[in-house]
Coordinates of C-alpha atoms in Angstrom, one line a residue:
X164 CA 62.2 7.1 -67.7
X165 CA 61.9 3.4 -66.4
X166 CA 58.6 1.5 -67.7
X167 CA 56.3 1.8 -64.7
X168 CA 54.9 -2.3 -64.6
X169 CA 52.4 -3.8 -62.7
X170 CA 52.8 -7.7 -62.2
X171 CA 49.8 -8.8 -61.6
X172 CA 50.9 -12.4 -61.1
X173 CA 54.5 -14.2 -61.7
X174 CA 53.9 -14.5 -65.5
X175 CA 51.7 -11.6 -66.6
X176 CA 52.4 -7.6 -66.6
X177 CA 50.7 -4.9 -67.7
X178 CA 51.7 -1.5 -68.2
X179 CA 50.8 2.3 -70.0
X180 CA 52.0 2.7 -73.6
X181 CA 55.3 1.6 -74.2
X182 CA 58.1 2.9 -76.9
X183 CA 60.4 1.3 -79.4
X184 CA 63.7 2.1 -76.3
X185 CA 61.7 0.2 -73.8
X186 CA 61.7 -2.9 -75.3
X187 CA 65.4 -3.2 -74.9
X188 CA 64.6 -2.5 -71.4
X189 CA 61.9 -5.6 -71.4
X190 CA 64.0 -8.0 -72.7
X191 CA 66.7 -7.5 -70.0
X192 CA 63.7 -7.6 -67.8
X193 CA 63.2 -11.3 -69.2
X194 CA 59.8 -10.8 -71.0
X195 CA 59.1 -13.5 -74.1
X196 CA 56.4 -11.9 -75.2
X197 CA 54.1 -8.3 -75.6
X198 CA 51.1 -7.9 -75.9
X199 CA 49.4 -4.6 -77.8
X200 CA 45.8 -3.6 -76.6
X201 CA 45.9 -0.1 -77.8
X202 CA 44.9 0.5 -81.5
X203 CA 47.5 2.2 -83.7
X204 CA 47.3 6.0 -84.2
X205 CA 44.6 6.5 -80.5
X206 CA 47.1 9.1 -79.4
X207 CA 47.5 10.6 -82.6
X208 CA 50.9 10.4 -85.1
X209 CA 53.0 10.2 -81.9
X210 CA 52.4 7.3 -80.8
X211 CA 54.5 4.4 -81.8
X212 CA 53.3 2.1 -84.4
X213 CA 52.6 -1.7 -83.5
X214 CA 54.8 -2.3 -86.9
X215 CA 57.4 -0.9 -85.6
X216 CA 57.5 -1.8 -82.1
X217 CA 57.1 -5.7 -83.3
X218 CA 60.1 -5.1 -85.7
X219 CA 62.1 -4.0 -82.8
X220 CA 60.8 -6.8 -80.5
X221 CA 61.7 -9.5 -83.1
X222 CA 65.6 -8.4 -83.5
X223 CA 65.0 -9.5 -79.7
X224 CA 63.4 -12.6 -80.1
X225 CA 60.5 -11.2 -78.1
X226 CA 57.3 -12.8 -79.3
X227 CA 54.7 -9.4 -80.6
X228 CA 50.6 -9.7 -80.9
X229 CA 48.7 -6.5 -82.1
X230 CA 45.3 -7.2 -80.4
X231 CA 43.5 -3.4 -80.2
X232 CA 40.7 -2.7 -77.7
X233 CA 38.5 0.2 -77.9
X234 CA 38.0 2.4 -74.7
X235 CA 35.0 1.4 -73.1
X236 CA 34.3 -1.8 -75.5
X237 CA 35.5 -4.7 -74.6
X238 CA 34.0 -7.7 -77.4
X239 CA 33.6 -11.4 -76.2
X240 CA 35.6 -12.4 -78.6
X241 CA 38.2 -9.7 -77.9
X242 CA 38.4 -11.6 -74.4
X243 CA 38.3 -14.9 -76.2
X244 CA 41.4 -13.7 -78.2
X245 CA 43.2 -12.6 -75.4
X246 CA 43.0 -15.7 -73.2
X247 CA 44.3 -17.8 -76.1
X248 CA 47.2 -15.2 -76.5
X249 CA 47.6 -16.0 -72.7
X250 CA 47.8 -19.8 -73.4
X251 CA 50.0 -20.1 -76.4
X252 CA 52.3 -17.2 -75.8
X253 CA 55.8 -17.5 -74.5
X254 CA 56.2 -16.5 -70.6
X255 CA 56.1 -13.5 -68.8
X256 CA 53.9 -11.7 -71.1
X257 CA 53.8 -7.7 -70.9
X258 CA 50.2 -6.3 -71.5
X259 CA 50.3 -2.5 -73.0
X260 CA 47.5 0.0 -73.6
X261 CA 47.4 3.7 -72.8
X262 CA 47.5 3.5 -69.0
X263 CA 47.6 -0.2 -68.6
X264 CA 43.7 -0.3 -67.6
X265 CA 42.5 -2.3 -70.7
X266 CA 45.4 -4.6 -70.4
X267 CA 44.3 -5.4 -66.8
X268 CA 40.3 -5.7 -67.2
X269 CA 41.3 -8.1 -70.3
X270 CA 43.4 -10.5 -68.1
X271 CA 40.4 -10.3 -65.2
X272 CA 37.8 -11.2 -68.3
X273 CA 40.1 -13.6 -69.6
X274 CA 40.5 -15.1 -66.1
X275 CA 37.0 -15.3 -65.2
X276 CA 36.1 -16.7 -68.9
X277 CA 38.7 -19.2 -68.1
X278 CA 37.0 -20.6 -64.7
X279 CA 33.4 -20.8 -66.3
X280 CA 34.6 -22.7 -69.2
X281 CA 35.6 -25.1 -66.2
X282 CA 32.8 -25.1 -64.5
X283 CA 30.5 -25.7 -67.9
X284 CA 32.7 -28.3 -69.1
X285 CA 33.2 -30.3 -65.8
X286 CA 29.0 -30.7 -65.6
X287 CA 29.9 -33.7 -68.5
X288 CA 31.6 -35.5 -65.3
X289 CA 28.3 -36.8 -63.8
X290 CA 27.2 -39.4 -61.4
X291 CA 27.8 -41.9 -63.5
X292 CA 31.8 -41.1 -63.2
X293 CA 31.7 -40.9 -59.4
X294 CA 33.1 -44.8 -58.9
X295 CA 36.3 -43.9 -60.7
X296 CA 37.0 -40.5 -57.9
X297 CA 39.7 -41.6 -55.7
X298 CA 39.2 -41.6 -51.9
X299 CA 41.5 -38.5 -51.2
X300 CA 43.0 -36.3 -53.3
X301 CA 46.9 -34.8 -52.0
X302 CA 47.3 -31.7 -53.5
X303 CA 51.3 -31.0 -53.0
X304 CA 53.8 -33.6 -53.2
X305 CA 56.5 -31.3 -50.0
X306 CA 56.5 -33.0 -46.7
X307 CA 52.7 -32.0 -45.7
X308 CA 52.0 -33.8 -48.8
X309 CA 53.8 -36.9 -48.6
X310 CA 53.8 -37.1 -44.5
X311 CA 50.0 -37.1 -44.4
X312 CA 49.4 -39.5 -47.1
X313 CA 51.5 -41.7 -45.7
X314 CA 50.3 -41.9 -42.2
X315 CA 46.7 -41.9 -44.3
X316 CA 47.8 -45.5 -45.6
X317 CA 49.2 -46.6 -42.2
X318 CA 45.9 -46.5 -40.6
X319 CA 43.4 -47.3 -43.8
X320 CA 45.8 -49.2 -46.8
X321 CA 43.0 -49.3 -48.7
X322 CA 42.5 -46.3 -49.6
X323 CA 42.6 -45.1 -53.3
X324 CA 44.8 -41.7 -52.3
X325 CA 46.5 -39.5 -55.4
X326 CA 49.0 -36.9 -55.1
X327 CA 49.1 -34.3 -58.0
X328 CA 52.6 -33.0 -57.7
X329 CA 54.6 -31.6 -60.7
X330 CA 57.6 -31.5 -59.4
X331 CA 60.3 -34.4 -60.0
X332 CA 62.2 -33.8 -56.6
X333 CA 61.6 -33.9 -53.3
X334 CA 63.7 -31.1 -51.2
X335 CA 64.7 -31.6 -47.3
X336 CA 64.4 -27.5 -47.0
X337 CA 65.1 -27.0 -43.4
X338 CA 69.1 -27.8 -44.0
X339 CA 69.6 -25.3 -46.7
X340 CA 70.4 -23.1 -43.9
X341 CA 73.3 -25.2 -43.0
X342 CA 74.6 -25.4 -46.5
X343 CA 74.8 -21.8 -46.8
X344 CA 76.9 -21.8 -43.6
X345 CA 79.1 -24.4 -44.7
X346 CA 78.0 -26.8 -42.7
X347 CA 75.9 -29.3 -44.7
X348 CA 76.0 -31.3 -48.5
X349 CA 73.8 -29.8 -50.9
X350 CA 73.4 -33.5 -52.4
X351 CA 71.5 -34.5 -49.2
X352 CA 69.0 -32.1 -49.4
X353 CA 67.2 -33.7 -52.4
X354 CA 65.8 -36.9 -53.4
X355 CA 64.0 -38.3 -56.7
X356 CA 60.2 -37.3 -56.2
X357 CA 59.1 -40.9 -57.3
X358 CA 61.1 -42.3 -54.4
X359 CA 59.4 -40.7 -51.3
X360 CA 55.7 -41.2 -53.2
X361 CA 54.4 -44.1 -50.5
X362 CA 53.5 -47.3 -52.0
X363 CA 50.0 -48.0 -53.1
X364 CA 49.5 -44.6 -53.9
X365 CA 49.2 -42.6 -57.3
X366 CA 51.6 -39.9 -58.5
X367 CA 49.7 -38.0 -60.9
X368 CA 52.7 -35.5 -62.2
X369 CA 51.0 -32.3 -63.4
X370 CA 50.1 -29.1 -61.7
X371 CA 46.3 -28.2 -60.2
X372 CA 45.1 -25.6 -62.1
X373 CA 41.1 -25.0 -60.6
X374 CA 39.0 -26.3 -57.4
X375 CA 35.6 -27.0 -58.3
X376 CA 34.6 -27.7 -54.4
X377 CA 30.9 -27.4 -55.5
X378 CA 31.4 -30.9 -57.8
X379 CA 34.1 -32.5 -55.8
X380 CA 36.3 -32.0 -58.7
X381 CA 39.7 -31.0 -59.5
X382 CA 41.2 -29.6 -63.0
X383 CA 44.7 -29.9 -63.4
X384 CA 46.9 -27.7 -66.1
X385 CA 47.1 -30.4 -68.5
X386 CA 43.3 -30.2 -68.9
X387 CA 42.5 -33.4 -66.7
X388 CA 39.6 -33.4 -64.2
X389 CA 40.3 -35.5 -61.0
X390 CA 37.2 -36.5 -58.7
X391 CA 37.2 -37.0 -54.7
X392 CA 35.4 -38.1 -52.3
X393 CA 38.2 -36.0 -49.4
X394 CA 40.6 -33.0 -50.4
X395 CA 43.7 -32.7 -48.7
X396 CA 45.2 -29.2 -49.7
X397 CA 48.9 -28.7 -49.1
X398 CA 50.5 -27.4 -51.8
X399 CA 53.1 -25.0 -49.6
X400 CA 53.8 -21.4 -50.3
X401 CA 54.9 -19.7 -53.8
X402 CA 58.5 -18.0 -53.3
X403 CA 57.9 -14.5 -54.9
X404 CA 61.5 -13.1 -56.0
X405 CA 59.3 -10.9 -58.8
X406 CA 57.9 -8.9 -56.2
X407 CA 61.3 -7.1 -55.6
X408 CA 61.9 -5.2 -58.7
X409 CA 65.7 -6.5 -60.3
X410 CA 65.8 -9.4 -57.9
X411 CA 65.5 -12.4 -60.4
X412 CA 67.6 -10.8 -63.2
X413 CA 70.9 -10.9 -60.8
X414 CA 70.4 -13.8 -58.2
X415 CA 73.6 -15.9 -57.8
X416 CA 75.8 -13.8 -59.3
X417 CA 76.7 -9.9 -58.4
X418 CA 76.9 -11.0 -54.4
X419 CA 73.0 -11.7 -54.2
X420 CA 72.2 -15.1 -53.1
X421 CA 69.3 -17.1 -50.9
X422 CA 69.3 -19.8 -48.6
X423 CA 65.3 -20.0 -49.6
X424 CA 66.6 -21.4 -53.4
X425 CA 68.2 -25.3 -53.4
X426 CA 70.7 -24.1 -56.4
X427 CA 71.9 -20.9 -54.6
X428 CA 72.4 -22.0 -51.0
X429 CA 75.9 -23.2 -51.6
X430 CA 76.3 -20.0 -53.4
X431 CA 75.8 -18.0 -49.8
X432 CA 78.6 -20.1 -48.4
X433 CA 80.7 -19.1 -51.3
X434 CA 80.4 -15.4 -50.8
X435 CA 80.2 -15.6 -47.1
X436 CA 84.1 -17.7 -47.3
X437 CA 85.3 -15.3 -49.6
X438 CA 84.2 -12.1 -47.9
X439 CA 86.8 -10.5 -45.9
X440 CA 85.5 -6.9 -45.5
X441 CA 82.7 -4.7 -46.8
X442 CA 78.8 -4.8 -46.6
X443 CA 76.7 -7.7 -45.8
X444 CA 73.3 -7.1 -45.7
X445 CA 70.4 -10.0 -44.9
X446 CA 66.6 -9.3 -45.7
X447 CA 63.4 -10.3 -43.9
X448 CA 60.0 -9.6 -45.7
X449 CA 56.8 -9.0 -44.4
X450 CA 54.9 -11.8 -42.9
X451 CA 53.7 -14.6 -43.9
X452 CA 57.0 -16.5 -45.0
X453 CA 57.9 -20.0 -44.3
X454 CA 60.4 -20.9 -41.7
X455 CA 60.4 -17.0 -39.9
X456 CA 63.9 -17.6 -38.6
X457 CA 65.8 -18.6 -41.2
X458 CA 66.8 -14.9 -42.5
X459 CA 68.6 -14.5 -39.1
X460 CA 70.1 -18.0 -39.0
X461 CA 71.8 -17.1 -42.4
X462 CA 73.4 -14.1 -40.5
X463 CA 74.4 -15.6 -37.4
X464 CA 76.2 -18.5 -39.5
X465 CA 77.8 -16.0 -41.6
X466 CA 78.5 -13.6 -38.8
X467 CA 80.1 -16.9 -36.7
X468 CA 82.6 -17.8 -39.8
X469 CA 83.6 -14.8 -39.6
X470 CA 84.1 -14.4 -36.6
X471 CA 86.4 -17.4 -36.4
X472 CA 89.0 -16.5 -39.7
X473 CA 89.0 -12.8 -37.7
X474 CA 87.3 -11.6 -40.8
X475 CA 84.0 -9.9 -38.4
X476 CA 85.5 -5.9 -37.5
X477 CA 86.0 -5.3 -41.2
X478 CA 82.8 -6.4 -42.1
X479 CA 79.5 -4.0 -41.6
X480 CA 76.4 -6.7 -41.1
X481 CA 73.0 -5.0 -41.4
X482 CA 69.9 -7.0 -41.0
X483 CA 66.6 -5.6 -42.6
X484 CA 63.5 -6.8 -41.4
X485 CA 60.0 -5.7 -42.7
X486 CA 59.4 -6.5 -39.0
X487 CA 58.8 -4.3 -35.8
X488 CA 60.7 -7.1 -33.7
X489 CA 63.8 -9.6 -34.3
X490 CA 61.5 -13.1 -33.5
X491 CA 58.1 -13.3 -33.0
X492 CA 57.7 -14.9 -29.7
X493 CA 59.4 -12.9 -27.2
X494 CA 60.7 -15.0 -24.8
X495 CA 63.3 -15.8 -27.7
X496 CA 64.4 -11.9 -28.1
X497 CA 67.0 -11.6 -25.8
X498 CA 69.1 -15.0 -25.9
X499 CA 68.9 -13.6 -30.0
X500 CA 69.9 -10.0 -29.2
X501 CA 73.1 -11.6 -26.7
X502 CA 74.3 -12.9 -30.3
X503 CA 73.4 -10.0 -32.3
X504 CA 75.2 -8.0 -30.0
X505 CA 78.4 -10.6 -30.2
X506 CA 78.2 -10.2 -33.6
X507 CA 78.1 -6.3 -34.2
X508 CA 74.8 -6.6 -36.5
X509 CA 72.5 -3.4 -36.7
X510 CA 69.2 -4.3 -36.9
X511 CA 66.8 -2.1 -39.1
X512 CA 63.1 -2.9 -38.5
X513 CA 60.2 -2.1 -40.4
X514 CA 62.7 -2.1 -43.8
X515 CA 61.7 -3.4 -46.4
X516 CA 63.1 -4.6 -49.6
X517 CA 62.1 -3.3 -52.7
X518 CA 65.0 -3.0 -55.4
X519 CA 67.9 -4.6 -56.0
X520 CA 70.6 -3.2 -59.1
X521 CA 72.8 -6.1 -58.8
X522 CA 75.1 -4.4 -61.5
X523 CA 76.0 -2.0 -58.9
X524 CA 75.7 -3.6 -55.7
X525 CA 73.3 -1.3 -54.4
X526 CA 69.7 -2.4 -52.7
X527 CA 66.7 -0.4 -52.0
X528 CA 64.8 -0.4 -49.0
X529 CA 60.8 1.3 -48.2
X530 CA 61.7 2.3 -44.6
X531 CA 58.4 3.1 -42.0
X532 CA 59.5 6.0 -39.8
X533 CA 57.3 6.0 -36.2
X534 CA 54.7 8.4 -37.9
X535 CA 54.2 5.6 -40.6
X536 CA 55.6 7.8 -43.6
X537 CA 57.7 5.5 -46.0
X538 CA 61.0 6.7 -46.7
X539 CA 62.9 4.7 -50.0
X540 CA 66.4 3.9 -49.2
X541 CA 69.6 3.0 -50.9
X542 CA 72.0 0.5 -49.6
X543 CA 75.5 -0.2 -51.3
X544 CA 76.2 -3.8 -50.5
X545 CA 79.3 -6.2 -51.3
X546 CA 76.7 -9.7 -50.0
X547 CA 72.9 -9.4 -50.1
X548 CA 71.5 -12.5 -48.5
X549 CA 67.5 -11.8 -49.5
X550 CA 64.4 -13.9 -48.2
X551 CA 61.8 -13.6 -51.1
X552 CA 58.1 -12.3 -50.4
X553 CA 55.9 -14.8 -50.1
X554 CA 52.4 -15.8 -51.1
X555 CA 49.5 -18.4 -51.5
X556 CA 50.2 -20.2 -55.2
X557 CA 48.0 -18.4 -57.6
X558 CA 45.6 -21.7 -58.5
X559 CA 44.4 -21.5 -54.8
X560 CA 44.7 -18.1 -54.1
X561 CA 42.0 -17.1 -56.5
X562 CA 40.0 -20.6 -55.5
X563 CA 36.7 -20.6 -53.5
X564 CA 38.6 -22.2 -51.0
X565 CA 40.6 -19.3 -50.1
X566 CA 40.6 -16.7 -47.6
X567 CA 41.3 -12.7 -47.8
X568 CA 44.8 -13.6 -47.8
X569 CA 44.8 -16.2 -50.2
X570 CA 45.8 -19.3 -48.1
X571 CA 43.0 -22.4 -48.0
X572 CA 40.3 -21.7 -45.0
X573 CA 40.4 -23.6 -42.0
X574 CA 39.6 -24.0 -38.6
X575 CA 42.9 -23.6 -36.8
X576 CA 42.3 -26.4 -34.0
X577 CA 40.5 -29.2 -36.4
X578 CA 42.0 -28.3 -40.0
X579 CA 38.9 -28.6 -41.8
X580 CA 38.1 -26.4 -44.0
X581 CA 35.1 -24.0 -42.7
X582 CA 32.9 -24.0 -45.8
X583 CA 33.0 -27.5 -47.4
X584 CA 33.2 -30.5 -44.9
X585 CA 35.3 -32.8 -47.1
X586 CA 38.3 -30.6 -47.4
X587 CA 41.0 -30.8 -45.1
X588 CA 44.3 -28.0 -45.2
X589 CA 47.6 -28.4 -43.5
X590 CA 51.6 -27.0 -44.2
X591 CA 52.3 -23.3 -45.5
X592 CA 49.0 -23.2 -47.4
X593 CA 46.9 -23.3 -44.8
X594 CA 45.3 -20.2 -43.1
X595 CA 46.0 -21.7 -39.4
X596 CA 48.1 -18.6 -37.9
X597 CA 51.2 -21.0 -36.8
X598 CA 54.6 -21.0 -37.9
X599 CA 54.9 -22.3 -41.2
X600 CA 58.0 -24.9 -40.7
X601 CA 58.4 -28.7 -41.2
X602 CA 58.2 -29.2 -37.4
X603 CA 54.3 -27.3 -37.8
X604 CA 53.4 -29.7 -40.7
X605 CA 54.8 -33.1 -38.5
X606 CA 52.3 -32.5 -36.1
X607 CA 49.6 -31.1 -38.4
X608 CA 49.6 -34.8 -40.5
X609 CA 48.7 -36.4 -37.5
X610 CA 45.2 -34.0 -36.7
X611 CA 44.6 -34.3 -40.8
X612 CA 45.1 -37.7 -40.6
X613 CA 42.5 -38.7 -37.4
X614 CA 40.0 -35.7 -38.3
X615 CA 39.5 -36.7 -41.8
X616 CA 38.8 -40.3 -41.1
X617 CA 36.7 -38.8 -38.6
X618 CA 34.6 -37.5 -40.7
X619 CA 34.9 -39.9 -43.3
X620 CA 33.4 -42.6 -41.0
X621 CA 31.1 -40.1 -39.2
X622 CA 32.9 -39.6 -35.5
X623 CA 33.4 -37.0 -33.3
X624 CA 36.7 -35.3 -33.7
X625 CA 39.1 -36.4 -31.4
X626 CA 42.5 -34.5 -32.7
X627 CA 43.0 -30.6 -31.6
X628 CA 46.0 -28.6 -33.1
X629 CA 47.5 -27.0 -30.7
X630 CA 49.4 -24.5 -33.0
X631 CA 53.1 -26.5 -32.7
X632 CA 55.6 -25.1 -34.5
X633 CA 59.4 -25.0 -34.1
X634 CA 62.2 -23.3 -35.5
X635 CA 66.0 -24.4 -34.6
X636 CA 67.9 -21.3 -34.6
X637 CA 71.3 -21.8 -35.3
X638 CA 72.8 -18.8 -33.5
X639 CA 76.7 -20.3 -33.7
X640 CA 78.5 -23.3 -35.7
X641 CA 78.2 -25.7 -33.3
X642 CA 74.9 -24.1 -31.4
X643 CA 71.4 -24.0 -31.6
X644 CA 68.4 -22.0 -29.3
X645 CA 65.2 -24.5 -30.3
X646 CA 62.4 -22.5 -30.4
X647 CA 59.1 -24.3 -29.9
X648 CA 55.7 -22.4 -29.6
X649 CA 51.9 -22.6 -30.3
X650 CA 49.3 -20.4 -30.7
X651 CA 50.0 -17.2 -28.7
X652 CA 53.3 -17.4 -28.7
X653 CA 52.7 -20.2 -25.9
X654 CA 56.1 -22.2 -25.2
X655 CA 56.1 -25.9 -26.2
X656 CA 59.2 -27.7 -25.4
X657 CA 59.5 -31.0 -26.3
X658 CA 62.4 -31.8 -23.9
X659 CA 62.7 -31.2 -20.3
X660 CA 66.0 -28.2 -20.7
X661 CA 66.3 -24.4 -20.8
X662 CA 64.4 -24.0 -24.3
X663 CA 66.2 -20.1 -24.8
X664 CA 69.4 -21.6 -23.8
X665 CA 71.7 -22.2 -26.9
X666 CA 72.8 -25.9 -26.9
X667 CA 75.4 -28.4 -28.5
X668 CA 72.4 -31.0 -27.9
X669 CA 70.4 -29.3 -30.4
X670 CA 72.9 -28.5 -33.3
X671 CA 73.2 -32.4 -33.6
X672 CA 69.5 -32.6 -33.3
X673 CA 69.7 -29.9 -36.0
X674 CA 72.6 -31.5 -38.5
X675 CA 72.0 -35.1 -38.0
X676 CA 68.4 -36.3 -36.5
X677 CA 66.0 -34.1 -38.0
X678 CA 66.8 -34.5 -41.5
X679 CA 66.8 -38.7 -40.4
X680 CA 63.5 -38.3 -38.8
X681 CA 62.1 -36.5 -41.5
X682 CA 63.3 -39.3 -44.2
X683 CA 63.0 -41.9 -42.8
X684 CA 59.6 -41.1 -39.8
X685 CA 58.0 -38.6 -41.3
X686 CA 57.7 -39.2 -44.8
X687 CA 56.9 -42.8 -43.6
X688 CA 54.0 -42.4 -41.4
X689 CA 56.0 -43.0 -38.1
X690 CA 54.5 -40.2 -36.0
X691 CA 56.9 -40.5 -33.1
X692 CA 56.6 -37.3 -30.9
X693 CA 54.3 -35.6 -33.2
X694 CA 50.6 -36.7 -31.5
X695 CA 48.6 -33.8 -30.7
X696 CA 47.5 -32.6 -27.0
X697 CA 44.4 -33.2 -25.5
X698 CA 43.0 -30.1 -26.4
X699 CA 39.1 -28.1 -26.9

């Protein structure tokens, strides 16, 4: 029988006893390294020897520690152990006791110990360091990041502003759709991360690792502390392909792709060109993801091309949304449904992905029938286009400045966070109940940007969010339907046309402007259309 895991987050696992067979099955899972919290001979003779499962793990260059945990005894320095096995060993780590339970209140204990340590060892950062905290802290170096810092130094240049970002390169997201249609160069979508840092303020290239909102302070993962005076958190949203058991051991290859990963867009435009009949299946997961429409745009690109090389009858397109409707604003549904008709899709709602055996081509779907019983399903497949679940990153997740959900706490109309006054949230990491898209984040920087000098310099807030977001929905090569929207599902157009009418216009807004604006306005601190309305 399979292992039954329990990821607990993207680079720890636990799990019930495990056998000397299984660990074949953990190294094709990708695990570096196992863990043993159960102490040889509990279960009696039967039970596999830690010996022998580390000489097994070793012919497979899996990393073994023996660290054995009574039942009901869980030493200090058992938990001090076990963080330091957390630290040093190689990534993902599988946990194993009996049932899995130990493994799991270890790496709680270990967790916890971890944040106190913080906390005691940040009190040495006293007053007397306070001069030497820059004036805002960016957490997130993605367009939130680098937009609002930069329209930060357009109206005070003074200001001492650091952005921790870990990441080298800077990604134009919103056209990976295109590339997977065939309709845009990979090579434009990404630029060195050092040159879209705005001058005069600090690139600080490491990850942040614990808020300490209490002291003003940030810890990063490479053991730095970083004082503030403001906190700006935008770090985006963590793409979880582990979530769906199989999913990472087979993308871009086996006919599973994403337009949600830079290296394996241009891989959806090679299966979708060379596909001339079978299955083609496209995923949606449940809510919240970044960009909503993009698992639909993938299929109406695909679908178009198609379409066009007379390819479309002898091709079955299924799309699978964790959903109860195709788009969340509903003045948008039937333009959408015109082309999903057009097209010949079926559209399965409340389906959602679970399982993929790329090997054989077959995905597995958790189905919600009306009476809300779950039905698991298996889907043969010759292209699996999946969007990945999605979640808060785990540093702010498990942060005081998180919400039930995970994502930082704001108040949707100011940004500020609703607990500590200094701390300002915008992009896919904030709680604000918009769309999560570029177009949301433009005219976020601009309500970040006045509020917190706002408060800063003691003033009333004068900028409302108005819950903007837009999402261009490329329903054709050659056409787009622009959907713009606030709170409620409220439409905002920005121009004075038809906004469910599918327009030429709009595909070279799409393909040409917007990824212009955003280089060359948004990451600039030109906010040119993106001022908020007069709103209370």
């Amino acid at each position: 029988m399979p292992i039954d895991i329990i990821k607990l987050d993207h680079t720890f696992s636990v799990s019930g006893q495990i056998s000397v067979d299984d660990i074949n099955e953990l190294a094709a899972a990708g695990y570096k390294s196992i863990i043993c919290n159960r102490p040889d001979y509990e279960g009696g003779e039967n039970q596999p020897h830690s010996e022998e499962l580390e000489a097994v793990a070793k012919t497979l260059d899996i990393t073994f520690a023996y660290l054995p945990v009574k039942m009901g005894s869980v030493s200090t320095e058992r938990v001090k152990a076990f963080q330091k096995l957390m630290t040093e060993l190689p990534k993902p780590v599988l946990a194993f006791c009996n049932s899995g339970r130990r493994a799991t209140a270890l790496h709680e204990m270990a967790r916890q110990s971890a944040s106190n340590e913080v906390k005691a060892q940040d009190s040495v950062f006293d007053a007397c360091n306070w001069e030497n905290a820059f004036d805002v802290v960016v957490i997130g170096g993605g367009s939130a990041g680098i937009g609002v810092t930069a329209s930060l130094l357009k109206r005070r240049p003074t200001l001492r502003i650091a952005i921790i970002e870990p990441s080298s390169e800077h990604y134009y997201q919103p056209a990976w759709t295109l590339v997977g249609g065939g309709t845009y160069d990979i090579a434009e979508t990404v630029k060195p991360m050092a040159d879209v840092i705005p001058r005069n303020a600090e690139w600080i290239q490491a990850a942040a690792a614990v808020f300490d909102p209490e002291s003003n302070k940030v810890r990063l993962d490479d053991g730095r502390v970083i004082g503030y005076r403001q906190l700006i958190v935008c770090p985006g949203i963590r793409t979880a392909w582990e979530k769906v058991e199989g999913l990472e051991e087979t993308l871009g290859k086996n006919g599973v792709t994403s337009n949600y990963r830079h290296d394996l867009a241009p891989y959806t435009w090679e299966l979708v060109r060379e596909l001339k009949s079978g299955k083609a299946i496209f995923t949606q997961p449940p809510m919240p993801i970044k960009c909503a429409g993009a698992p639909q745009k993938a299929m109406y690109l695909s679908c178009d091309h198609w379409l066009q090389t007379d390819c479309l009858d002898s091709i079955d397109v299924e799309f699978d949304t964790a959903g109860a409707v195709l788009f969340g604003v509903a003045d948008f549904v039937p333009p959408l449904m015109e082309y999903v008709k057009r097209y010949h899709a079926k559209l399965v709602f409340n389906s959602n992905l679970v399982k993929v055996d790329g090997t054989q081509k077959i995905a597995y779907f958790d189905i919600k029938d009306a009476d809300g019983a779950i039905v698991r399903e298996a889907k043969p497949f010759d292209l699996l286009h999946v969007t990945p679940p999605q979640m808060a990153p785990d540093f702010l997740r498990d942060s005081p400045l998180a919400d039930a959900s995970g994502f930082c706490k704001v108040n949707e109309k100011t940004l500020q966070h609703t607990d500590y006054s200094n701390i300002f949230s915008l992009g896919d990491a904030c709680s604000s109940p918009n769309a999560k898209t570029a177009a949301a984040a433009r005219k976020q920087i601009v309500v970040v940007a006045e509020n917190l000098l706002a408060e800063k310099e003691d003033r009333e807030f004068a900028a409302f969010y108005d819950g903007y977001g837009a999402c261009p929905l490329t329903v054709e090569n050659g056409k787009v339907i622009l959907a713009e929207f606030g709170f409620g599902g409220k439409l905002l157009p920005t121009f004075p046309f038809n906004p469910t009418a599918p327009s030429k216009l709009y595909w070279f807004f799409k393909q040409t402007v917007f990824p212009w604006v955003y280089w060359n306005a948004m990451l600039k601190g030109k906010e040119w259309l993106a001022h908020p309305r007069k709103l209370r």
